[in-house]
Coordinates of C-alpha atoms and ligand atoms in Angstrom, one line a residue:
X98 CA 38.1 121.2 23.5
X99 CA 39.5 122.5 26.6
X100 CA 38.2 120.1 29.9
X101 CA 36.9 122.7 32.2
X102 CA 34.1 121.4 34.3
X103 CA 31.0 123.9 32.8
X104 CA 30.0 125.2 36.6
X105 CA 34.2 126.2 37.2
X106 CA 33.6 129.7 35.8
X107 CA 30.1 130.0 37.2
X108 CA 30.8 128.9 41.0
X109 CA 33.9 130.0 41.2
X110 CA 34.3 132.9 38.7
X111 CA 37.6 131.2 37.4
X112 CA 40.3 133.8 37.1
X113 CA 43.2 134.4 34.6
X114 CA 45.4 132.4 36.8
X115 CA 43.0 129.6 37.1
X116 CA 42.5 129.3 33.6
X117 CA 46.7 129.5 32.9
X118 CA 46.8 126.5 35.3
X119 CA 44.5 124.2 34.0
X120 CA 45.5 124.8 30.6
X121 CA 49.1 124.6 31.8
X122 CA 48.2 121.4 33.2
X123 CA 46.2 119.5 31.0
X124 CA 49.8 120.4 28.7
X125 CA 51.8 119.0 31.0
X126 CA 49.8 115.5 31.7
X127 CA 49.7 114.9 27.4
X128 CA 46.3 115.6 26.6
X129 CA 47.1 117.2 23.4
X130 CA 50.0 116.9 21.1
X131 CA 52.2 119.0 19.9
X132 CA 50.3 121.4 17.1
X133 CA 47.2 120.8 18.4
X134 CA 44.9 123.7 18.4
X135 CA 43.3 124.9 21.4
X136 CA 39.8 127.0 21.9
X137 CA 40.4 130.7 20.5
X138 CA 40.3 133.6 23.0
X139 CA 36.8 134.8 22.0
X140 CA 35.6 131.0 22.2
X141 CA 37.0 130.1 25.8
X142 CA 35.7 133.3 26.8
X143 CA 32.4 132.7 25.7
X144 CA 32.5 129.1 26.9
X145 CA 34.0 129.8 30.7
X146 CA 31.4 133.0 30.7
X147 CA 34.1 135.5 31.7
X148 CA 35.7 138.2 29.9
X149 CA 38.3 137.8 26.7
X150 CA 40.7 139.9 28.5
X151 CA 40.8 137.7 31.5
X152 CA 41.5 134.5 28.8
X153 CA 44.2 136.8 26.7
X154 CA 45.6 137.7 30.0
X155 CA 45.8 133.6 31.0
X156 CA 47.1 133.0 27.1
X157 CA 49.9 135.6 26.7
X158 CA 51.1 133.9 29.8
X159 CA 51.1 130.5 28.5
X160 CA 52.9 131.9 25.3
X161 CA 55.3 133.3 27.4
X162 CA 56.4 130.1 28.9
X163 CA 56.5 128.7 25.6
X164 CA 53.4 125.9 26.5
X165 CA 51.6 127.5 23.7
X166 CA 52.3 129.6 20.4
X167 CA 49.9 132.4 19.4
X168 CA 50.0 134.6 16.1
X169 CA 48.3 137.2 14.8
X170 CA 44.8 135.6 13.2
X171 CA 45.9 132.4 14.0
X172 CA 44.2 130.0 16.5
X173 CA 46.2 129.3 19.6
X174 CA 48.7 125.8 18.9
X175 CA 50.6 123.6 21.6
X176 CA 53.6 124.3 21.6
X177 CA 55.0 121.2 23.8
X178 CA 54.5 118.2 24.4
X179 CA 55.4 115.9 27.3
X180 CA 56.2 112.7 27.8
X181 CA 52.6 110.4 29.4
X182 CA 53.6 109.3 32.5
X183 CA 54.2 105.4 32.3
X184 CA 55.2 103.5 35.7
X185 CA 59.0 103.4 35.8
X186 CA 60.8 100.3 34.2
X187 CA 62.2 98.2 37.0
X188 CA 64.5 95.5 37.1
X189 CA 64.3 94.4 40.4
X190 CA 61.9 93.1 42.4
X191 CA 62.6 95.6 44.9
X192 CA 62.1 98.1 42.4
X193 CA 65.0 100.2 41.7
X194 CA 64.7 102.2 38.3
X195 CA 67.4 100.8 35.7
X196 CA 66.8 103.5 33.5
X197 CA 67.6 106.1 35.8
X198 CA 70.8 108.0 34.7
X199 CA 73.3 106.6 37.3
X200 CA 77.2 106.6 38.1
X201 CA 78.8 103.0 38.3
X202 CA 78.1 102.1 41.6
X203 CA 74.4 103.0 41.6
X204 CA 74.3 100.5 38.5
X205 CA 76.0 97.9 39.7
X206 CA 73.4 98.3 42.9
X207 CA 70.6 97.8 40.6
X208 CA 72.0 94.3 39.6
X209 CA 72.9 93.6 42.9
X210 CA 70.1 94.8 44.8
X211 CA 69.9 95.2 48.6
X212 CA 68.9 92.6 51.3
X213 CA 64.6 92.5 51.9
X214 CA 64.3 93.3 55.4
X215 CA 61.8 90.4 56.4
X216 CA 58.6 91.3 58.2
X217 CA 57.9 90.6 61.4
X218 CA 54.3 90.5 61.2
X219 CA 52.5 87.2 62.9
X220 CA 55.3 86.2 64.1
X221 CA 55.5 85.4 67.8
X222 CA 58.7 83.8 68.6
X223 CA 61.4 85.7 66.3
X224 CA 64.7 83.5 66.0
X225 CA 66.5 86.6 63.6
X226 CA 70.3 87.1 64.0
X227 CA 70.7 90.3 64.8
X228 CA 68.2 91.4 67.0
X229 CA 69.0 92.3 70.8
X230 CA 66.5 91.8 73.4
X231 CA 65.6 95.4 74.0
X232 CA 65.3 94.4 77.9
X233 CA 68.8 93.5 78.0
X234 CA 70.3 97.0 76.9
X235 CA 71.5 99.2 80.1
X236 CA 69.1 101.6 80.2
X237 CA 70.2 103.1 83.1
X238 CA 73.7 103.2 82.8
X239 CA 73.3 104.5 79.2
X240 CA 71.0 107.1 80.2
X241 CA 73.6 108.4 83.5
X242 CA 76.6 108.1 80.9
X243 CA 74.6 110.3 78.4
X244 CA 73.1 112.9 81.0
X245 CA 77.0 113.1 82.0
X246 CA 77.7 113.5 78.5
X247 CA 75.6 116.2 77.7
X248 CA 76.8 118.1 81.2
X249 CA 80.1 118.5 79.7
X250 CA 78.6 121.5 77.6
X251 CA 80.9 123.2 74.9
X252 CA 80.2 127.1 74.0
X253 CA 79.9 125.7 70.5
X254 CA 78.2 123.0 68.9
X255 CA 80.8 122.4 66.4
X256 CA 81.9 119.3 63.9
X257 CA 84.2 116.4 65.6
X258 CA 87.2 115.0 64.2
X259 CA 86.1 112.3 61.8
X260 CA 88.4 110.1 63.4
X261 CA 86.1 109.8 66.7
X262 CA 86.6 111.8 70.2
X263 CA 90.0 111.1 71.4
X264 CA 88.3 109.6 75.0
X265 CA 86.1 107.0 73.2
X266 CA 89.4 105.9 71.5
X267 CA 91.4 105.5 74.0
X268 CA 89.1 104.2 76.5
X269 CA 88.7 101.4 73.4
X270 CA 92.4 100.8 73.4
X271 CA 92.3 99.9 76.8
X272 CA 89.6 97.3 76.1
X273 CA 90.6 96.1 73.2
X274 CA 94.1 94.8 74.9
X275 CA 92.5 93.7 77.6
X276 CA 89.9 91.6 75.9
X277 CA 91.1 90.9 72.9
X278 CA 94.7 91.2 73.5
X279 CA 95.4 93.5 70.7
X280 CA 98.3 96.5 71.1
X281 CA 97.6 99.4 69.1
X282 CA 98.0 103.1 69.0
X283 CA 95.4 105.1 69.2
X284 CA 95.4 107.1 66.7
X285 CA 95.0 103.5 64.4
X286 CA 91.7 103.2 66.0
X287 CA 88.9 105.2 64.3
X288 CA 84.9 105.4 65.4
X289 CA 82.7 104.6 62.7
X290 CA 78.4 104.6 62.3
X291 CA 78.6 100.1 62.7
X292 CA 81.1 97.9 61.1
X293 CA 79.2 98.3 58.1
X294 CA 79.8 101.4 57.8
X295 CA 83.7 100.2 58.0
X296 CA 82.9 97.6 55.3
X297 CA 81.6 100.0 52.6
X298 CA 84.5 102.4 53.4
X299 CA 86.9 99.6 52.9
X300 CA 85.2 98.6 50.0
X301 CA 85.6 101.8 48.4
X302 CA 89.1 102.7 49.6
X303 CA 90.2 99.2 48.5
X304 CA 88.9 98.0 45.7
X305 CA 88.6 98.8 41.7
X306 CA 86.4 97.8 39.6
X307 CA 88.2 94.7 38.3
X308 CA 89.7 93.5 41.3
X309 CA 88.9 90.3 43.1
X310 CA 88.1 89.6 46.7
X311 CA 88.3 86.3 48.8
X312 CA 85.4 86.0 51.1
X313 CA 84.4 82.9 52.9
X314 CA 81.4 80.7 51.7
X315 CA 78.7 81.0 52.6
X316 CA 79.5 84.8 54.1
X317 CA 77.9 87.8 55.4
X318 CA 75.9 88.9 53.0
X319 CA 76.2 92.9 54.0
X320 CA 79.8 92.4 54.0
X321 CA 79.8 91.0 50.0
X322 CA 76.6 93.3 49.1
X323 CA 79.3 96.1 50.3
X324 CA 82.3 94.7 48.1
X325 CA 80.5 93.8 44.9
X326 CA 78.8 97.3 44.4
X327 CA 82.5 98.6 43.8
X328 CA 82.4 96.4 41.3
X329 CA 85.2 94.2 42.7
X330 CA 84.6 90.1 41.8
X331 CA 83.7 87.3 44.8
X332 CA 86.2 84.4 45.2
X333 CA 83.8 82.4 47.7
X334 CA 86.2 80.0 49.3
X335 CA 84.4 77.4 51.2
X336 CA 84.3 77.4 55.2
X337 CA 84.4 73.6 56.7
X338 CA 83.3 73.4 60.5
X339 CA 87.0 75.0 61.7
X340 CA 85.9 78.4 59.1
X341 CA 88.0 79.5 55.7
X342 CA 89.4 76.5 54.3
X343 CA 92.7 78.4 53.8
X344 CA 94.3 75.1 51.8
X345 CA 92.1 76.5 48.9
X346 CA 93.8 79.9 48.8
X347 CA 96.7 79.0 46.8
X348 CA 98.4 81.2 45.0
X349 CA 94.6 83.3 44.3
X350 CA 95.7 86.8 43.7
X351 CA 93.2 89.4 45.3
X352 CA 93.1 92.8 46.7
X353 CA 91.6 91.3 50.0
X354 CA 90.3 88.9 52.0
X355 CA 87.3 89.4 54.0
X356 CA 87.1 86.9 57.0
X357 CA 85.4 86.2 60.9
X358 CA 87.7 84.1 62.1
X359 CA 86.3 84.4 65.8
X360 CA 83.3 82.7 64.6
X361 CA 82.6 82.2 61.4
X362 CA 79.3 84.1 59.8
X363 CA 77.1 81.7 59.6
X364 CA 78.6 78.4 59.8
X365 CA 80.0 78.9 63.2
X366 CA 83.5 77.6 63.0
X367 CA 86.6 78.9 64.8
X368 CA 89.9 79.4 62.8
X369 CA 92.5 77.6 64.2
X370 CA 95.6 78.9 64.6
X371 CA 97.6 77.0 62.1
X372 CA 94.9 78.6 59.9
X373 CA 95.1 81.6 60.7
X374 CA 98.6 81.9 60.0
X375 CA 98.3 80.3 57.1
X376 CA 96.1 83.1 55.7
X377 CA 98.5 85.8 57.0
X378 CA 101.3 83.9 54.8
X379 CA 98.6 84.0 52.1
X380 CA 98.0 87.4 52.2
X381 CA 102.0 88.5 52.8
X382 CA 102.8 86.3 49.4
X383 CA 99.7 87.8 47.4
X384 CA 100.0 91.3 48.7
X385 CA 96.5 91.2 49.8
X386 CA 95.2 93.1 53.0
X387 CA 93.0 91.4 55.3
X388 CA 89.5 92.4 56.7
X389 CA 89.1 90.0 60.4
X390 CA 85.1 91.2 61.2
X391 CA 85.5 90.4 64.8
X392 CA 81.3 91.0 65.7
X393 CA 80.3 88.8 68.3
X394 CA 84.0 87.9 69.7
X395 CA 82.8 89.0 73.5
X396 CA 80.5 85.6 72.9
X397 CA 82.6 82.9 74.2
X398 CA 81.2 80.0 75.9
X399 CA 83.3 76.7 76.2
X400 CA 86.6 77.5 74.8
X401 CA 89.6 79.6 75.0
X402 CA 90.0 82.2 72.9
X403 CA 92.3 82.4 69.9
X404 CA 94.0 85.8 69.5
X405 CA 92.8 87.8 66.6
X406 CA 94.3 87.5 63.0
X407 CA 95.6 92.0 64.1
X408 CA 97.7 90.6 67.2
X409 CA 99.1 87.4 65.2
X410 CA 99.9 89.5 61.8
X411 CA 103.8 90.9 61.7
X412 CA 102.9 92.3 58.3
X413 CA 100.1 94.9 58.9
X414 CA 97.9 93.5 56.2
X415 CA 95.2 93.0 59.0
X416 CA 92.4 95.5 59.3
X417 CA 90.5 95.0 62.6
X418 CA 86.5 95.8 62.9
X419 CA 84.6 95.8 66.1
X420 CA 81.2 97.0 66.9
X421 CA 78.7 97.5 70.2
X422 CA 76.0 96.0 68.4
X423 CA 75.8 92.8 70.4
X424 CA 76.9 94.3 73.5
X425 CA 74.5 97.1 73.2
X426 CA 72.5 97.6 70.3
X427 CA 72.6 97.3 66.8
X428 CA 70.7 100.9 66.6
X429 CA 73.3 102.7 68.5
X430 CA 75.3 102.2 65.1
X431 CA 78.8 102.3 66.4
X432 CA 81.8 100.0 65.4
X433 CA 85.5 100.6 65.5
X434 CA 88.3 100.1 63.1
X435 CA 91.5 99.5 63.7
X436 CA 93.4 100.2 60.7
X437 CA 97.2 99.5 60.0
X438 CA 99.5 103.0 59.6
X439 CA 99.5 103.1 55.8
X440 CA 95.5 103.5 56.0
X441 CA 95.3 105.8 58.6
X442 CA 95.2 109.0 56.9
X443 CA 92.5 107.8 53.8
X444 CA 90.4 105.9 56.3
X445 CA 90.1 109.3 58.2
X446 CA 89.3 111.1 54.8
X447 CA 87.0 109.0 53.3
X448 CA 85.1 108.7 56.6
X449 CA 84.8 112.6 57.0
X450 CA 83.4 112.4 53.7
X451 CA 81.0 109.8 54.4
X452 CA 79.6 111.6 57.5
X453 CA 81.7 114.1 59.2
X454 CA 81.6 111.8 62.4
X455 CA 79.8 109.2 64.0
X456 CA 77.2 111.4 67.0
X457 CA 79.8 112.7 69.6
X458 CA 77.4 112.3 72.5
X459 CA 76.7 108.8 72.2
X460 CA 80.6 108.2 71.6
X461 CA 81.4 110.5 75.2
X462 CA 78.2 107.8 76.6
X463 CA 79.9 105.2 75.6
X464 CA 83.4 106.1 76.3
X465 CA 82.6 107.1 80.0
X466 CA 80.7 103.4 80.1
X467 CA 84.1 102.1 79.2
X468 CA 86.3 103.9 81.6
X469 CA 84.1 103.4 84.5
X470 CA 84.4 99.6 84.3
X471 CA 80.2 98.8 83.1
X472 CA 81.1 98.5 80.1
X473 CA 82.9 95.2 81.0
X474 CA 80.7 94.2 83.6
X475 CA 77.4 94.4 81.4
X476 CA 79.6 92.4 78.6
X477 CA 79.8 89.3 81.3
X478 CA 76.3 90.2 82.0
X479 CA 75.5 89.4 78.7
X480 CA 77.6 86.8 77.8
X481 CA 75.9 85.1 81.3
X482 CA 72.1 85.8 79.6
X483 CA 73.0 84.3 76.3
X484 CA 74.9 81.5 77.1
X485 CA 71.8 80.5 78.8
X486 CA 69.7 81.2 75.9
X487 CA 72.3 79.0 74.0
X488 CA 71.9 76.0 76.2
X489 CA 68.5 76.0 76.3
X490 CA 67.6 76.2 72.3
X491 CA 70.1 73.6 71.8
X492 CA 68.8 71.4 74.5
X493 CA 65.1 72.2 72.7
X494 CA 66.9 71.1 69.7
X495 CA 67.7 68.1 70.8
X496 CA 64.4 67.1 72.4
X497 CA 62.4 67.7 69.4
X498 CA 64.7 66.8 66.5
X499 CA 67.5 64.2 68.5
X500 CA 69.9 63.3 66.4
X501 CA 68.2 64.0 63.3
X502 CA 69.9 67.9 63.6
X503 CA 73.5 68.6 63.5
X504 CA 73.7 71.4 65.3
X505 CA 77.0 73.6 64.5
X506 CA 78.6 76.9 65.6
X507 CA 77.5 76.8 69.5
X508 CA 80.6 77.5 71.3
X509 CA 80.4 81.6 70.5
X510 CA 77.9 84.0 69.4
X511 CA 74.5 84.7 69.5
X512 CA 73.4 82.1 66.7
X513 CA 73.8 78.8 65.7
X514 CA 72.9 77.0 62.6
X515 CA 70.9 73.4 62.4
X516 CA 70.8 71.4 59.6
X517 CA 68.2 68.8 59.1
X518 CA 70.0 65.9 58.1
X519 CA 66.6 63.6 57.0
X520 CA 64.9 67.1 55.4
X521 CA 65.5 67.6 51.5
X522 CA 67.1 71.2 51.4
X523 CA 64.6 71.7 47.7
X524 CA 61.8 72.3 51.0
X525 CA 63.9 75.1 52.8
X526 CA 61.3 77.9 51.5
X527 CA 58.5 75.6 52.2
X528 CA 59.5 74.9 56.3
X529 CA 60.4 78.3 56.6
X530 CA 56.9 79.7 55.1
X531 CA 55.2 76.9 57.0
X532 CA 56.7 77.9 60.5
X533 CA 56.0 81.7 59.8
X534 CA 52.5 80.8 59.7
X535 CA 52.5 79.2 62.5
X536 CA 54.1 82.2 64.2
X537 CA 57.8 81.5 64.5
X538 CA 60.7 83.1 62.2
X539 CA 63.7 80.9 61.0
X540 CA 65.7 81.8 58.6
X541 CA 67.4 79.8 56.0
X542 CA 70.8 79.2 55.4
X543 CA 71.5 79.5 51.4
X544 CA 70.7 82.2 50.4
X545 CA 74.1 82.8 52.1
X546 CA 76.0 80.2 49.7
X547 CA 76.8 81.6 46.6
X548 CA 77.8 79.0 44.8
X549 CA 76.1 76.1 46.5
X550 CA 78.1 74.1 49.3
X551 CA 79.5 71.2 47.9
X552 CA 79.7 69.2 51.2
X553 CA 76.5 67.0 51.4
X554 CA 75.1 69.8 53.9
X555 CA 74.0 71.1 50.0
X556 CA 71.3 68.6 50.6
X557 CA 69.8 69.1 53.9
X558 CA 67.9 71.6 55.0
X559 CA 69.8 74.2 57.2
X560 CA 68.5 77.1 59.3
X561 CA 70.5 80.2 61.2
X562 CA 68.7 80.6 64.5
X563 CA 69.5 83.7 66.4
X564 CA 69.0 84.0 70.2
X565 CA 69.7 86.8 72.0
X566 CA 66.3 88.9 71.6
X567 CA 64.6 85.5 73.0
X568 CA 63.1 84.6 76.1
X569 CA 64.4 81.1 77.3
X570 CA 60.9 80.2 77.5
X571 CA 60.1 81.5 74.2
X572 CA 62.9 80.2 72.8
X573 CA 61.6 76.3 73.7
X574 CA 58.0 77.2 72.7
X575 CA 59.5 78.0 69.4
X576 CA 61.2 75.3 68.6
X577 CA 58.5 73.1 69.7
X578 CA 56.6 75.4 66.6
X579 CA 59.1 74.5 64.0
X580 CA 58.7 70.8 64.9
X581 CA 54.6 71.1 64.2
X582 CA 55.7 72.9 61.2
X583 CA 57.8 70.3 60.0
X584 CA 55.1 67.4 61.1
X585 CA 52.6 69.2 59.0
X586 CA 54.7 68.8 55.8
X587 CA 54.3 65.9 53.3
X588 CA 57.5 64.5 54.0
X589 CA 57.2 63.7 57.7
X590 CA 54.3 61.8 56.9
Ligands
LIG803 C1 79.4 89.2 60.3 C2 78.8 90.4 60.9 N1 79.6 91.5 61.0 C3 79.1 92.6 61.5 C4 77.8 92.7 62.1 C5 77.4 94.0 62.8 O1 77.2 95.0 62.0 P1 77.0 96.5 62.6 O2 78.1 96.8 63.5 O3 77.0 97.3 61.3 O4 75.7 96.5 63.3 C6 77.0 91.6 62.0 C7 75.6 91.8 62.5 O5 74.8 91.0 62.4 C8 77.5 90.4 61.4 O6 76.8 89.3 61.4

């Protein structure tokens, strides 16, 4: 029997078309099977209370897209049949489809999966790495260096050289030797959309699908995410409180190392030099290029700095990525590379493929902030605001937990991490639900160990608290919230 509702024909004096379509339809969702037979012309006719013309007319369509098969004296058959829909099998609790037809890389990011993006939601004091305080950005200056930026009108609107516009790289030469000491050309240096967008490129230029990379332990997760979904293998080598334990390298034959020697992600630790060289001689023995994520390197508080792994290298296996998003903003999404010669060419290709270019006004805003000297002065700025930020969570630190916390990483950046020596890490997820309810976000520290630590810090509970979208004020209130959090848990008692 064919579901039309009885009033259809009589309210709305259902049509040919009307008919085809909910035939069609009712098809197309699986109500009948293949062979079934449906309601003869005369009978559907009679039943809708319209003419047999107007249901031959709606039929011989049907027939002629093959949903249905009529013949002489016969009564009209289904000629289809279509799958039910059924919810699509998943494998991940994020729910990307395994069954989906997909190349290698989309399958190996169905095992892998992508970072959850935690809510926000109740919570009133937000200690996330990677958030700016949106009061801290130079509205301003940004807004003069982009009004400036669109005044320079073109007659065309036309693509940009994937490499970046030639002012924004040069006025990043300039900074770059002047605050990081490191001597390039600039055509080595090109723009890209964040660093991350530098580490998926890299990733794909790099690496095959049975190659190995090192990458510290515990790491940054976007940066491995990035390098497994080529298909490449992990060598976590574990990071003491001086970063990479480089004594564990060996002879380990990979296609690269991925390292943030500035400051370690997340533990905190600064590479000393002897290190660092030491992973140059590494990579020059192994044939291995190098990936120094230098992030947050404009966050230096009590120490000098050490020279990046680029300006220290004699080899050119060193691969330098910077990026504005501590500076700036992480939305702006721009990051730099600077990439030895040999890579120069392909990292310009594969880039143009990725996205033509990274937005060419924001990269004339930012190059004019550059040449006109704010660039530099909002960087001490900043570095001003969040070493106060710094002092004060570790002093709130240290009056609610004393010397129960080790507190590590401090002396650049815009987190540290706490461990709680007297905490048993097995109630991480417990503390860290338990504080979200109570309003404050803290984030833990393993799921960025892969495999587990096998220092005794494997046993404590540890936390990454980031600072610089935080108040002072907020930051102290809190803390004083995480140690309510942990009083209310059995173990205090
Ligand atoms: C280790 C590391 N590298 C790079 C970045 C910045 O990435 P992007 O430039 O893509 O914003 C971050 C941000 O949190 C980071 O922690």
């Amino acid at each position: 029997m064919v579901q039309f509702k009885k009033h259809d024909a009589k309210l709305y004096r259902l049509g040919a078309h009307a008919i085809y379509e909910r035939l069609r339809d009712q098809v197309v969702s699986g109500v009948y099977a293949v062979g079934e037979k449906i309601p003869s012309t005369r009978s559907l006719a009679k039943e809708l209370g319209v003419s047999r013309t107007t249901v031959c007319v709606a039929y011989d369509q049907l027939a002629a897209e093959g949903f249905i098969s009529v013949s002489q004296g016969a009564q009209p058959r289904v000629a289809v049949t279509f799958p039910t829909a059924e919810e699509p099998r998943t494998d991940q609790a994020d729910g990307m489809a395994i069954e989906a037809p997909l190349s290698r890389y989309g399958r190996h990011l169905v095992t892998i999966g992508s970072l959850p993006q935690p809510s926000s939601k109740n919570v009133v004091v937000n200690f996330r790495y990677g958030e700016v305080a949106s009061a801290d950005f130079p509205s301003v200056l940004w807004r003069q260096a982009m009004m400036r930026a669109l005044s320079r009108k073109s007659k065309v609107l036309a693509y940009g050289e994937p490499e970046g516009t030639s002012a924004l790289r040069r006025a990043l030469q300039g900074y770059l030797w002047r605050a990081r000491s490191i001597s390039c050309r600039t055509d080595q240096i090109i723009i890209v959309s964040g660093s991350q967008q530098a580490l998926d490129l890299l990733g794909r230029l790099l690496l095959n699908e049975d190659d190995s990379f090192v990458i510290e332990n515990p790491s940054y997760a976007m940066a491995r995410l990035a390098f497994e979904t080529t298909g490449a293998a992990a060598i976590p080598i574990e990071v003491d409180s001086a970063g990479l334990d480089t004594s564990r390298l060996g002879d380990i034959s990979a296609q690269l190392a991925y390292v943030t020697p500035s400051h370690q992600y997340p533990l905190g630790g600064i590479l000393p030099i002897e290190r660092r060289l030491s992973l140059i001689a590494w990579a020059k023995r192994t044939n291995a290029w190098i990936i120094e994520d230098d992030y947050d390197s404009e966050y230096r508080y009590d120490m000098k700095p050490l020279p990046p792994l680029w300006s220290v290298d004699d080899s050119g296996r060193v691969i330098y990525i910077g990026t504005v998003s501590k500076i700036l903003s992480p939305t702006l999404r721009i990051g730099y590379v600077v990439v030895p010669e040999p890579l120069i060419a392909i990292f310009k290709a594969a880039k143009q493929l990725a996205d033509r270019h990274t937005p060419l006004l924001d990269q004339d805003a930012l190059a004019g902030l550059i040449q006109s000297g704010a660039y530099e002065r909002h960087v001490r700025r900043q570095r001003r605001l969040n070493q106060k930020r710094r002092q004060t969570l570790i002093a709130a630190l240290r009056t609610n937990f004393g010397t129960d916390v080790d507190i590590e990483g401090t002396s650049a950046g815009l987190h540290l991490v706490v461990w709680f020596r007297l905490l048993p890490a097995a109630s991480e997820d417990e503390l860290v639900e338990r504080a979200r309810s109570l309003g404050v976000g803290v984030y833990s520290v393993r799921p960025l160990c892969d495999p587990p630590l096998s220092s005794g810090r494997n046993e404590q509970i540890g936390l990454v608290l980031g600072y610089a979208s935080l108040d002072p004020e907020w930051i102290t209130y809190g803390i004083t919230l995480l140690r309510k959090a942990i009083a209310e848990m059995e173990f205090s008692a």
